Amino acid sequence: EAFWSQTWCPGTACCAVAEITVYDLGGWKFLDIWDVNMLRKPDEINKRQHTTHLYATDNLIVRRGQEFQLKVTFDRPYKPSDDQFAVEFVIGGSPQFSKGTYIPVSVASDRQSPWAGRVVESADNVVTVGITPAPDCIVGKWRTYVAVVTPYGIRRTRQDESRDVYILFNPWAAADSVFLDDGNEREECVLNEVGVIYHGAFDDVSERPWNFGQFDYGVLDACLFIMDKAAMPITNRGDPIKVARKASAMLNSRDDDGVLVGSWSGDYTYGVAPTSWTGSTEILLNYSSSKMPVCYAQCWVYAAVFNTFLRCLGIPARVVTNFFSSHDNDGNLKTDIILDENGRIDKQRTKDSIWNYHCWNECYMSRPDLPQGFGGWQAVDATPQETSDGMYRCGPASVQAIKHGQICFPFDAPFVFAEVNSDVVFYSRNPRDGTLEPVKVNSSHVGRMVVTKAPGQDTRRDITDQYKFPEGSPEERTVLEKAEEYGCQREKVTLPEADVELNMPLIEVRVGDDFELKLEFNNKSGQARTGEMYVSGNVVYYTGVTSSEFLFKTPKVTLDPMKGGQVGEEGWCSAKYFPNMLSLSILAGSSQTGSGLTLIPSL
């Protein structure tokens, strides 16, 4: 009669036994273990049933909450009435039963175990054992042993790396917190190794193909190394919320020597330009081998590598792109653009910005820490923009909570809400007392479109309606009112209606081409107007950060009552903007001297 120990002896091949009492054996010969077959080949039962046959590794890879099998060969036939044996699983440096890092699985029905075990088949000396890891067990690389009770204590197999088993999240198992019942979505967001990342402009979307490579050789170990490098407690690695949040910090190098160094400078001398990367495998393998951050990344690279990490561990994930994405620097859920007395954007005082596009990730999981209904897709972002709990990370934030204005829920919902819903407010500085006065509010510019790759197709899917209700709808007003309760500051000032309208017709310019700028005015008043105008042209990064100003002019325009007019600037040579060109921003405004006509910027 014996009791399995609940403490593993680290660094040895033995396990402390709580108690062993030996009775008269009556000639009984204890079992001896000859072989343990993990059934780890791609064409054998385990990898086929667990959909892990695509991983390029010789070790067994299974998904939690689902039975897998192994075969144990003894020196004689197994007798359930006389023999006692267990399959033991160990993870981490100091395994303990109480912490779920040492799991003895007995096939005897009278012995309880966190993981289910049973004898599937017993033929001659070979016993086929079925083992079902708990659906919330730790995800990682487990060491496997087989132990038998002998009159002299526990006899255990030696450590053998070929018997190590990787246990992953299981989106096929209903009891797993990452369960995804949509088969097409699951196929795309877990098993698809290639994808498309969208960028450019909302009315001129471009595609960037990407090889996620989550099944490539060494990638799984690299993903586990990221958690090791972060010193993430082993006991937290079964919780997808904690895994995703930790990874959102570790994928960037800002404060923890994470995977990728971000750079928007245009100088990539000491690394690889972000536009040169086409896949995640090289990045992850370089990081795991060198233990040093990889240079360089921008938002789509962060999102793509993060996508690989999540899919590799079994968490359904996809890359999404938000066009005209607000970066709320001060947490007031508005995008504040401050203009100086000349109409230029005041770079010193303007901290917020609007990115032409921004990529982040969504991962699918339940949220037991939130009220019912806020599980499902969660926004996570590895691009280092703002700190969260002292580190550069973002999420997971419930997409449902963002859509319904419930920005009080963790994690970082206010920041993501501002990315898709923020009002753009232009302020003019009062020269007398220095106060800021709003001169224009654009409530529909930000979050113009959110897209991702369609499941099973090479086309994009518009998911804007998953983040926000239609502009101007009653539902949108209700959401904004709800967000205000949790700190969203909206500019509610009533601005005077301008009697002179300024319009800048859309022009399409290929990078490197010269272009001509035309501005159209319409005087809606019954009096003649003479207006001063400023035109500012800037070379800006897609993040909205200004690189250089190549154009600033202040022409005048005279308009007859109820008439329109047009001002045209000469063709602008590409040499003035092309050397550092990433995108082009034209800001124009008008003012009426002596009449108090309000400055009306046009973006």
Coordinates of C-alpha atoms in Angstrom, one line a residue:
E1 CA 0.0 0.0 0.0
A2 CA 1.5 3.4 -0.9
F3 CA 0.7 7.1 -1.2
W4 CA 2.1 9.2 -4.0
S5 CA 4.2 12.1 -2.8
Q6 CA 3.1 15.6 -3.4
T7 CA 6.6 17.1 -3.6
W8 CA 9.1 16.5 -6.3
C9 CA 12.8 16.2 -5.4
P10 CA 14.5 18.6 -7.8
G11 CA 17.7 17.5 -9.5
T12 CA 17.2 13.9 -8.8
A13 CA 15.5 10.9 -10.4
C14 CA 13.4 10.1 -7.3
C15 CA 10.3 11.4 -5.7
A16 CA 9.8 11.5 -2.0
V17 CA 7.2 9.0 -0.8
A18 CA 4.9 10.1 2.0
E19 CA 4.6 6.5 3.3
I20 CA 5.2 3.0 2.1
T21 CA 4.1 0.0 4.1
V22 CA 5.1 -3.3 2.7
Y23 CA 3.1 -6.4 3.4
D24 CA 3.8 -10.1 2.7
L25 CA 4.3 -10.1 -1.1
G26 CA 3.5 -13.9 -1.4
G27 CA 6.0 -14.3 -4.3
W28 CA 4.7 -11.2 -6.1
K29 CA 7.3 -9.7 -8.5
F30 CA 7.0 -5.9 -8.9
L31 CA 6.8 -4.3 -12.4
D32 CA 9.8 -3.2 -14.2
I33 CA 9.6 -0.6 -17.0
W34 CA 11.2 -1.5 -20.3
D35 CA 10.0 1.3 -22.6
V36 CA 7.8 4.4 -22.9
N37 CA 6.4 5.2 -26.3
M38 CA 5.0 8.8 -26.5
L39 CA 3.3 8.1 -29.9
R40 CA 4.8 11.4 -31.1
K41 CA 5.2 10.8 -34.8
P42 CA 3.1 13.0 -37.1
D43 CA 1.2 10.1 -38.5
E44 CA 0.4 8.6 -35.1
I45 CA -2.8 9.1 -33.2
N46 CA -1.9 12.0 -30.9
K47 CA -0.7 14.7 -33.3
R48 CA -3.5 13.9 -35.8
Q49 CA -6.3 14.1 -33.1
H50 CA -4.8 17.2 -31.5
T51 CA -4.2 19.0 -34.8
T52 CA -0.5 19.5 -34.0
H53 CA 1.0 17.5 -36.9
L54 CA 2.1 20.7 -38.6
Y55 CA 4.7 21.6 -35.9
A56 CA 8.2 20.9 -37.0
T57 CA 9.4 19.1 -33.9
D58 CA 10.0 15.5 -32.9
N59 CA 8.5 15.8 -29.5
L60 CA 4.9 15.2 -28.7
I61 CA 2.6 18.3 -28.9
V62 CA -0.9 18.1 -27.5
R63 CA -3.7 20.4 -26.5
R64 CA -5.1 20.6 -23.0
G65 CA -8.5 19.4 -22.1
Q66 CA -8.2 16.5 -24.7
E67 CA -7.0 12.9 -24.2
F68 CA -3.7 11.8 -25.6
Q69 CA -2.2 8.3 -25.4
L70 CA 1.2 6.7 -24.6
K71 CA 2.3 3.1 -24.5
V72 CA 4.3 1.7 -21.5
T73 CA 6.1 -1.7 -21.9
F74 CA 6.7 -3.6 -18.7
D75 CA 8.7 -6.7 -18.1
R76 CA 5.5 -8.7 -17.6
P77 CA 1.7 -8.3 -18.0
Y78 CA 0.2 -5.6 -15.9
K79 CA -2.1 -6.8 -13.1
P80 CA -4.5 -4.0 -11.9
S81 CA -5.2 -5.8 -8.6
D82 CA -1.6 -6.1 -7.7
D83 CA 0.4 -3.4 -9.5
Q84 CA 0.5 0.3 -9.0
F85 CA 2.0 2.7 -11.5
A86 CA 1.5 6.4 -12.4
V87 CA 2.6 8.7 -15.2
E88 CA 4.1 11.8 -13.8
F89 CA 4.3 15.2 -15.5
V90 CA 6.7 17.9 -14.2
I91 CA 7.3 21.5 -15.3
G92 CA 9.5 24.3 -13.9
G93 CA 12.5 24.2 -11.5
S94 CA 10.7 23.5 -8.2
P95 CA 7.6 21.4 -9.0
Q96 CA 4.9 21.1 -6.4
F97 CA 1.6 19.3 -6.5
S98 CA -0.1 22.2 -4.7
K99 CA 0.9 24.6 -7.5
G100 CA 0.0 22.3 -10.4
T101 CA 3.6 21.9 -11.5
Y102 CA 3.8 18.3 -10.5
I103 CA 1.0 16.1 -11.8
P104 CA 0.9 12.3 -10.9
V105 CA -1.7 10.6 -13.1
S106 CA -2.8 7.2 -11.8
V107 CA -4.9 4.8 -13.9
A108 CA -6.5 3.4 -10.7
S109 CA -10.1 4.6 -10.3
D110 CA -9.8 5.0 -6.6
R111 CA -6.9 7.6 -6.9
Q112 CA -7.8 11.2 -7.6
S113 CA -5.7 13.3 -10.0
P114 CA -6.0 16.8 -11.5
W115 CA -5.7 15.1 -14.9
A116 CA -7.8 12.1 -15.9
G117 CA -6.0 8.8 -16.6
R118 CA -7.3 5.4 -17.8
V119 CA -6.0 2.2 -19.3
V120 CA -7.1 2.2 -22.9
E121 CA -5.7 -1.2 -23.7
S122 CA -3.6 -3.8 -22.1
A123 CA -2.1 -6.5 -24.4
D124 CA 0.7 -8.8 -23.2
N125 CA 3.3 -6.5 -21.6
V126 CA 2.2 -3.3 -23.2
V127 CA -0.3 -0.9 -21.5
T128 CA -1.8 1.9 -23.5
V129 CA -2.6 4.8 -21.2
G130 CA -5.0 7.6 -22.0
I131 CA -4.3 11.0 -20.2
T132 CA -6.5 14.1 -20.3
P133 CA -4.7 17.3 -19.1
A134 CA -7.0 19.7 -17.2
P135 CA -8.5 22.3 -19.6
D136 CA -6.9 25.0 -17.5
C137 CA -3.5 23.4 -16.9
I138 CA -0.2 25.2 -17.4
V139 CA 0.9 25.7 -21.0
G140 CA 4.5 24.8 -21.7
K141 CA 7.0 22.0 -22.0
W142 CA 6.4 19.2 -19.5
R143 CA 8.9 16.4 -18.5
T144 CA 7.4 12.9 -18.4
Y145 CA 8.2 10.0 -16.1
V146 CA 6.6 6.6 -15.4
A147 CA 6.8 5.4 -11.8
V148 CA 5.9 2.1 -10.2
V149 CA 5.6 1.1 -6.6
T150 CA 8.1 -1.5 -5.5
P151 CA 8.8 -3.0 -2.0
Y152 CA 11.8 -0.7 -1.9
G153 CA 10.1 2.6 -2.8
I154 CA 9.2 4.3 -6.1
R155 CA 11.0 3.1 -9.2
R156 CA 11.0 5.8 -11.9
T157 CA 12.2 6.2 -15.4
R158 CA 15.2 8.5 -15.9
Q159 CA 14.7 11.9 -17.5
D160 CA 14.6 11.6 -21.3
E161 CA 14.1 14.7 -23.5
S162 CA 12.5 12.7 -26.2
R163 CA 9.6 12.1 -23.7
D164 CA 9.0 15.8 -23.0
V165 CA 5.6 16.9 -24.1
Y166 CA 4.4 20.3 -25.1
I167 CA 0.9 21.1 -23.9
L168 CA -0.9 24.0 -25.6
F169 CA -4.1 26.0 -25.3
N170 CA -7.0 24.2 -27.0
P171 CA -9.5 26.3 -29.1
W172 CA -11.2 23.0 -30.0
A173 CA -12.1 22.1 -26.4
A174 CA -15.3 23.7 -25.0
A175 CA -13.9 23.7 -21.5
D176 CA -10.8 25.7 -22.5
S177 CA -11.0 29.4 -22.1
V178 CA -9.8 30.0 -25.6
F179 CA -12.5 27.8 -27.2
L180 CA -13.7 29.1 -30.6
D181 CA -16.7 27.4 -32.0
D182 CA -16.6 28.9 -35.5
G183 CA -14.7 26.3 -37.5
N184 CA -13.7 28.7 -40.3
E185 CA -12.5 31.3 -38.0
R186 CA -10.6 28.8 -35.9
E187 CA -8.9 27.4 -39.1
E188 CA -7.8 30.9 -40.1
C189 CA -6.8 32.2 -36.7
V190 CA -4.9 29.1 -35.4
L191 CA -3.8 27.0 -38.3
N192 CA -3.1 29.5 -41.1
E193 CA 0.6 30.1 -41.5
V194 CA 0.4 32.9 -44.0
G195 CA -1.7 36.1 -44.0
V196 CA -2.1 39.6 -45.2
I197 CA -1.6 42.8 -43.3
Y198 CA -3.4 45.9 -44.5
H199 CA -1.9 49.4 -44.6
G200 CA -2.0 52.6 -46.5
A201 CA -5.1 54.8 -46.5
F202 CA -8.7 53.9 -45.8
D203 CA -9.7 54.8 -49.4
D204 CA -6.5 53.2 -50.9
V205 CA -5.8 50.1 -48.9
S206 CA -2.5 48.3 -49.7
E207 CA -1.6 44.7 -48.8
R208 CA 1.5 43.3 -47.2
P209 CA 1.9 39.5 -47.3
W210 CA 3.3 37.9 -44.2
N211 CA 4.6 34.4 -43.3
F212 CA 3.6 33.9 -39.6
G213 CA 5.4 30.5 -39.5
Q214 CA 4.0 29.4 -36.2
F215 CA 4.8 25.7 -37.0
D216 CA 8.4 26.3 -38.1
Y217 CA 11.2 24.5 -36.4
G218 CA 12.3 26.3 -33.2
V219 CA 9.4 28.8 -33.1
L220 CA 7.5 27.1 -30.3
D221 CA 10.6 27.0 -28.1
A222 CA 11.3 30.6 -29.0
C223 CA 7.7 31.5 -27.8
L224 CA 8.2 29.7 -24.5
F225 CA 11.6 31.4 -24.1
I226 CA 9.8 34.8 -24.3
M227 CA 7.8 33.9 -21.2
D228 CA 11.0 32.6 -19.5
K229 CA 12.9 35.8 -20.4
A230 CA 10.0 37.8 -18.9
A231 CA 10.3 35.7 -15.7
M232 CA 6.6 35.0 -15.9
P233 CA 5.6 32.7 -13.1
I234 CA 5.0 29.2 -14.3
T235 CA 1.7 29.1 -12.5
N236 CA 0.4 32.0 -14.6
R237 CA 1.1 30.3 -17.9
G238 CA -2.3 28.6 -18.2
D239 CA -4.2 31.8 -18.1
P240 CA -4.5 33.3 -21.7
I241 CA -5.3 36.7 -20.2
K242 CA -2.0 36.8 -18.3
V243 CA -0.1 35.3 -21.2
A244 CA -1.4 37.8 -23.8
R245 CA -0.8 40.8 -21.4
K246 CA 2.8 39.6 -20.6
A247 CA 3.5 39.0 -24.3
S248 CA 2.3 42.5 -25.3
A249 CA 5.1 43.9 -23.1
M250 CA 7.7 41.4 -24.1
L251 CA 7.2 41.8 -27.9
N252 CA 8.8 45.3 -27.6
S253 CA 12.1 46.1 -26.0
R254 CA 11.3 49.4 -24.4
D255 CA 11.5 48.4 -20.8
D256 CA 12.3 44.6 -20.6
D257 CA 14.8 43.7 -23.4
G258 CA 11.9 42.2 -25.4
V259 CA 11.8 40.9 -28.9
L260 CA 11.8 44.0 -31.2
V261 CA 13.3 47.4 -31.2
G262 CA 11.0 50.0 -32.7
S263 CA 12.3 52.7 -35.0
W264 CA 10.5 55.4 -37.0
S265 CA 13.6 57.5 -37.8
G266 CA 14.2 56.2 -41.3
D267 CA 17.8 55.3 -40.3
Y268 CA 18.1 51.5 -40.1
T269 CA 21.9 51.2 -40.4
Y270 CA 22.3 48.9 -37.4
G271 CA 19.5 46.5 -38.2
V272 CA 16.8 45.5 -40.8
A273 CA 14.4 48.1 -42.1
P274 CA 10.8 47.3 -40.9
T275 CA 9.7 47.2 -44.5
S276 CA 12.2 44.4 -45.3
W277 CA 10.7 41.8 -43.0
T278 CA 8.3 39.4 -44.6
G279 CA 7.9 36.8 -41.8
S280 CA 8.2 36.1 -38.1
T281 CA 10.4 33.0 -38.0
E282 CA 13.8 34.8 -38.4
I283 CA 12.9 37.4 -35.9
L284 CA 11.9 34.9 -33.2
L285 CA 14.8 32.5 -33.8
N286 CA 17.3 35.4 -33.7
Y287 CA 15.9 36.6 -30.4
S288 CA 15.9 33.2 -28.8
S289 CA 19.5 32.4 -29.9
S290 CA 21.1 35.8 -29.2
K291 CA 19.0 36.7 -26.2
M292 CA 19.0 40.3 -27.5
P293 CA 16.3 42.5 -29.1
V294 CA 16.0 42.4 -32.9
C295 CA 16.2 45.6 -34.9
Y296 CA 13.9 47.1 -36.3
A297 CA 10.1 47.1 -36.1
Q298 CA 7.0 49.3 -36.7
C299 CA 3.4 48.6 -35.8
W300 CA 2.7 45.9 -38.5
V301 CA 5.9 44.0 -37.5
Y302 CA 5.0 44.0 -33.9
A303 CA 1.5 42.8 -34.7
A304 CA 2.7 40.1 -37.1
V305 CA 5.2 38.6 -34.6
F306 CA 2.7 38.8 -31.8
N307 CA 0.2 37.0 -34.0
T308 CA 2.8 34.2 -34.5
F309 CA 3.3 34.0 -30.7
L310 CA -0.4 33.7 -30.0
R311 CA -1.2 31.2 -32.7
C312 CA 1.8 29.0 -31.9
L313 CA 0.6 28.6 -28.3
G314 CA -2.9 27.8 -29.5
I315 CA -4.7 31.1 -28.8
P316 CA -6.8 32.2 -31.8
A317 CA -5.4 35.5 -33.1
R318 CA -5.6 37.9 -36.0
V319 CA -4.0 41.1 -37.1
V320 CA -6.3 44.1 -37.5
T321 CA -5.7 47.5 -39.1
N322 CA -7.4 50.7 -37.9
F323 CA -7.3 53.6 -40.5
F324 CA -6.9 57.1 -39.0
S325 CA -5.9 55.7 -35.6
S326 CA -5.7 58.2 -32.7
H327 CA -2.8 58.1 -30.3
D328 CA -4.1 59.7 -27.1
N329 CA -1.0 60.8 -25.2
D330 CA -2.6 62.4 -22.2
G331 CA -5.5 60.0 -21.5
N332 CA -8.4 62.5 -22.0
L333 CA -9.8 60.4 -24.9
K334 CA -9.5 63.4 -27.3
T335 CA -7.0 64.1 -30.0
D336 CA -5.8 67.7 -29.2
I337 CA -4.2 69.6 -32.1
I338 CA -2.8 72.9 -31.0
L339 CA -2.1 75.6 -33.6
D340 CA 0.2 78.6 -33.1
E341 CA -0.6 82.2 -34.0
N342 CA 0.5 81.5 -37.6
G343 CA -1.8 78.5 -38.1
R344 CA 1.0 76.0 -37.9
I345 CA 0.7 72.9 -35.7
D346 CA 2.5 73.7 -32.5
K347 CA 4.9 70.7 -32.2
Q348 CA 6.0 71.6 -28.7
R349 CA 2.4 71.6 -27.2
T350 CA 0.7 69.0 -29.5
K351 CA 1.4 65.6 -27.9
D352 CA -1.5 63.6 -29.5
S353 CA -1.2 62.3 -33.1
I354 CA -3.3 60.5 -35.7
W355 CA -1.7 57.6 -37.5
N356 CA -2.6 57.0 -41.1
Y357 CA -3.1 53.4 -40.0
H358 CA -2.2 51.4 -37.0
C359 CA -2.0 47.6 -36.6
W360 CA -2.7 45.6 -33.5
N361 CA -4.0 42.1 -32.6
E362 CA -7.1 40.5 -31.5
C363 CA -7.1 37.2 -29.6
Y364 CA -10.1 35.1 -28.7
M365 CA -10.8 34.1 -25.1
S366 CA -13.3 34.1 -22.3
R367 CA -13.1 36.9 -19.7
P368 CA -14.1 35.5 -16.3
D369 CA -12.7 38.7 -14.7
L370 CA -15.4 40.8 -16.5
P371 CA -19.2 40.7 -16.5
Q372 CA -20.8 38.1 -18.8
G373 CA -20.9 39.1 -22.4
F374 CA -17.4 40.7 -22.6
G375 CA -15.5 37.6 -23.7
G376 CA -14.6 36.8 -27.3
W377 CA -12.3 39.0 -29.2
Q378 CA -9.8 41.0 -27.1
A379 CA -7.6 43.8 -28.5
V380 CA -3.9 43.5 -27.6
D381 CA -1.1 45.7 -28.9
A382 CA 2.7 45.2 -28.6
T383 CA 3.6 48.5 -30.3
P384 CA 5.1 50.7 -27.5
Q385 CA 2.9 53.8 -27.4
E386 CA 1.9 54.4 -23.7
T387 CA 2.7 52.6 -20.5
S388 CA 0.2 50.4 -18.7
D389 CA 0.9 49.5 -15.1
G390 CA 4.4 50.8 -15.5
M391 CA 5.3 48.9 -18.8
Y392 CA 4.8 49.6 -22.5
R393 CA 1.9 47.3 -23.3
C394 CA -1.8 47.3 -24.1
G395 CA -4.6 44.9 -23.5
P396 CA -6.3 42.6 -23.5
A397 CA -9.2 44.9 -23.9
S398 CA -12.7 43.5 -24.7
V399 CA -13.8 44.6 -28.1
Q400 CA -17.4 44.3 -26.9
A401 CA -16.6 46.7 -24.0
I402 CA -15.1 49.2 -26.4
K403 CA -18.1 49.1 -28.7
H404 CA -20.5 49.7 -25.9
G405 CA -18.5 52.4 -24.1
Q406 CA -17.7 50.3 -21.0
I407 CA -14.2 51.6 -20.8
C408 CA -13.9 51.0 -17.0
F409 CA -13.0 47.3 -17.6
P410 CA -9.4 46.1 -17.8
F411 CA -7.1 46.3 -19.6
D412 CA -6.5 49.6 -21.3
A413 CA -10.0 49.9 -22.8
P414 CA -9.9 53.8 -22.7
F415 CA -6.8 53.9 -24.9
V416 CA -8.2 51.5 -27.5
F417 CA -11.6 53.3 -27.3
A418 CA -9.8 56.6 -28.2
E419 CA -8.0 54.9 -31.1
V420 CA -11.3 54.3 -32.9
N421 CA -13.6 57.0 -31.4
S422 CA -11.6 60.0 -30.4
D423 CA -12.8 63.5 -31.4
V424 CA -10.1 65.6 -33.2
V425 CA -10.2 69.0 -31.7
F426 CA -8.2 72.0 -33.1
Y427 CA -7.2 74.7 -30.7
S428 CA -6.0 78.2 -31.3
R429 CA -4.0 80.0 -28.6
N430 CA -5.4 83.3 -27.5
P431 CA -2.5 85.8 -27.8
R432 CA -3.8 87.9 -24.9
D433 CA -3.9 85.3 -22.1
G434 CA -2.5 82.1 -23.7
T435 CA -5.7 80.2 -23.2
L436 CA -6.7 77.6 -25.8
E437 CA -9.9 78.1 -27.7
P438 CA -11.4 75.3 -29.8
V439 CA -11.9 76.3 -33.4
K440 CA -12.9 73.0 -35.0
V441 CA -14.1 69.6 -33.9
N442 CA -14.1 66.6 -36.2
S443 CA -16.0 63.7 -34.6
S444 CA -15.8 61.3 -37.6
H445 CA -12.2 61.4 -38.7
V446 CA -10.8 58.9 -36.3
G447 CA -11.5 55.1 -36.7
R448 CA -12.6 55.5 -40.3
M449 CA -12.3 51.8 -41.0
V450 CA -11.0 48.7 -39.2
V451 CA -10.2 45.6 -41.3
T452 CA -8.7 42.2 -41.0
K453 CA -8.1 39.2 -43.3
A454 CA -11.3 37.3 -44.2
P455 CA -11.2 33.6 -43.0
G456 CA -10.2 31.2 -45.8
Q457 CA -9.9 34.0 -48.4
D458 CA -7.2 36.5 -49.5
T459 CA -9.6 39.4 -49.2
R460 CA -10.1 41.9 -46.4
R461 CA -13.0 41.9 -44.0
D462 CA -14.4 45.2 -42.6
I463 CA -15.0 44.8 -38.9
T464 CA -15.5 48.4 -38.0
D465 CA -19.0 47.6 -36.7
Q466 CA -17.4 45.3 -34.1
Y467 CA -15.7 48.4 -32.6
K468 CA -18.3 51.2 -33.0
F469 CA -21.8 51.9 -34.1
P470 CA -22.5 53.9 -37.3
E471 CA -21.5 57.6 -37.0
G472 CA -24.4 59.7 -36.0
S473 CA -26.6 56.8 -35.0
P474 CA -28.6 56.9 -31.7
E475 CA -26.6 53.9 -30.5
E476 CA -23.3 55.9 -31.0
R477 CA -24.7 58.8 -29.0
T478 CA -25.6 56.4 -26.1
V479 CA -22.1 54.9 -26.2
L480 CA -20.4 58.2 -26.1
E481 CA -22.6 59.2 -23.1
K482 CA -21.6 56.0 -21.4
A483 CA -17.9 56.6 -22.1
E484 CA -18.3 60.1 -20.6
E485 CA -19.4 58.6 -17.4
Y486 CA -16.0 56.8 -17.2
G487 CA -13.8 59.9 -18.1
C488 CA -14.2 60.5 -21.8
Q489 CA -13.8 64.2 -22.3
R490 CA -15.7 65.5 -25.3
E491 CA -15.5 69.0 -26.6
K492 CA -19.1 70.3 -26.4
V493 CA -18.5 73.9 -27.2
T494 CA -20.8 75.4 -29.9
L495 CA -18.6 76.9 -32.5
P496 CA -19.9 79.9 -34.6
E497 CA -20.9 78.9 -38.1
A498 CA -18.4 80.2 -40.6
D499 CA -19.7 82.2 -43.4
V500 CA -16.7 81.4 -45.6
E501 CA -16.2 77.7 -46.4
L502 CA -12.8 76.3 -47.3
N503 CA -12.5 73.1 -49.3
M504 CA -9.3 71.4 -50.5
P505 CA -10.2 69.0 -53.3
L506 CA -8.7 65.5 -53.0
I507 CA -5.7 65.0 -55.2
E508 CA -4.0 61.7 -55.9
V509 CA -0.2 62.0 -56.2
R510 CA 2.2 59.2 -56.8
V511 CA 5.2 59.3 -54.6
G512 CA 7.9 61.3 -56.4
D513 CA 5.5 63.2 -58.7
D514 CA 5.1 66.9 -58.8
F515 CA 1.6 68.2 -57.9
E516 CA -0.5 71.3 -58.0
L517 CA -2.5 72.5 -55.0
K518 CA -5.9 74.2 -55.4
L519 CA -8.0 75.6 -52.6
E520 CA -11.7 76.4 -53.1
F521 CA -13.6 79.1 -51.1
N522 CA -17.3 79.9 -50.9
N523 CA -18.6 83.1 -49.4
K524 CA -22.1 82.4 -48.0
S525 CA -22.5 85.9 -46.6
G526 CA -24.1 89.0 -48.2
Q527 CA -20.9 91.0 -47.8
A528 CA -17.6 90.9 -49.6
R529 CA -14.8 89.1 -47.7
T530 CA -11.1 89.5 -47.9
G531 CA -9.5 86.5 -46.1
E532 CA -6.0 85.7 -45.2
M533 CA -5.0 82.1 -45.8
Y534 CA -2.2 79.9 -44.7
V535 CA -1.1 76.7 -46.4
S536 CA 1.3 74.3 -44.5
G537 CA 2.7 71.2 -46.2
N538 CA 4.5 68.7 -44.1
V539 CA 6.4 65.4 -44.6
V540 CA 5.0 63.2 -41.9
Y541 CA 5.4 59.6 -40.8
Y542 CA 2.4 57.3 -40.9
T543 CA 2.2 57.7 -37.2
G544 CA 1.3 61.4 -37.6
V545 CA 4.7 62.6 -36.4
T546 CA 6.0 65.6 -38.5
S547 CA 9.4 65.2 -40.1
S548 CA 9.8 68.5 -41.9
E549 CA 7.8 71.3 -43.3
F550 CA 8.4 71.9 -47.0
L551 CA 5.7 74.5 -47.6
F552 CA 4.3 77.5 -45.7
K553 CA 2.5 80.3 -47.5
T554 CA 0.0 83.0 -46.5
P555 CA -1.7 84.3 -49.6
K556 CA -4.9 86.4 -49.5
V557 CA -8.2 85.9 -51.3
T558 CA -11.0 88.4 -52.0
L559 CA -14.6 87.0 -52.4
D560 CA -17.7 88.8 -53.6
P561 CA -21.0 88.3 -51.7
M562 CA -22.5 84.9 -52.2
K563 CA -19.7 83.9 -54.6
G564 CA -16.9 81.4 -54.6
G565 CA -13.3 81.6 -55.5
Q566 CA -10.2 79.5 -56.0
V567 CA -6.6 79.9 -55.2
G568 CA -4.0 77.8 -56.9
E569 CA -0.4 77.2 -55.9
E570 CA 2.2 76.5 -58.5
G571 CA 3.3 72.9 -59.1
W572 CA 5.3 71.6 -56.2
C573 CA 8.5 69.8 -57.1
S574 CA 9.0 66.4 -55.6
A575 CA 12.5 67.3 -54.6
K576 CA 11.0 69.4 -51.8
Y577 CA 9.3 66.5 -50.1
F578 CA 10.5 63.2 -51.6
P579 CA 13.8 62.6 -49.7
N580 CA 12.0 61.8 -46.5
M581 CA 8.6 61.1 -47.8
L582 CA 6.4 58.6 -46.0
S583 CA 3.0 60.4 -46.3
L584 CA 1.9 64.0 -47.0
S585 CA -0.2 66.2 -44.8
I586 CA -1.7 69.5 -46.0
L587 CA -3.2 71.8 -43.4
A588 CA -5.0 74.9 -44.6
G589 CA -7.1 77.6 -42.9
S590 CA -8.6 81.0 -43.5
S591 CA -9.3 84.1 -41.4
Q592 CA -11.0 87.4 -42.0
T593 CA -9.1 90.4 -40.8
G594 CA -11.2 92.8 -38.7
S595 CA -14.4 90.8 -38.9
G596 CA -13.6 88.1 -36.3
L597 CA -14.1 85.3 -38.7
T598 CA -13.2 82.1 -36.9
L599 CA -10.2 80.0 -38.1
I600 CA -11.5 76.9 -39.8
P601 CA -8.8 74.4 -40.4
S602 CA -9.2 71.7 -43.1
L603 CA -7.4 68.4 -42.6

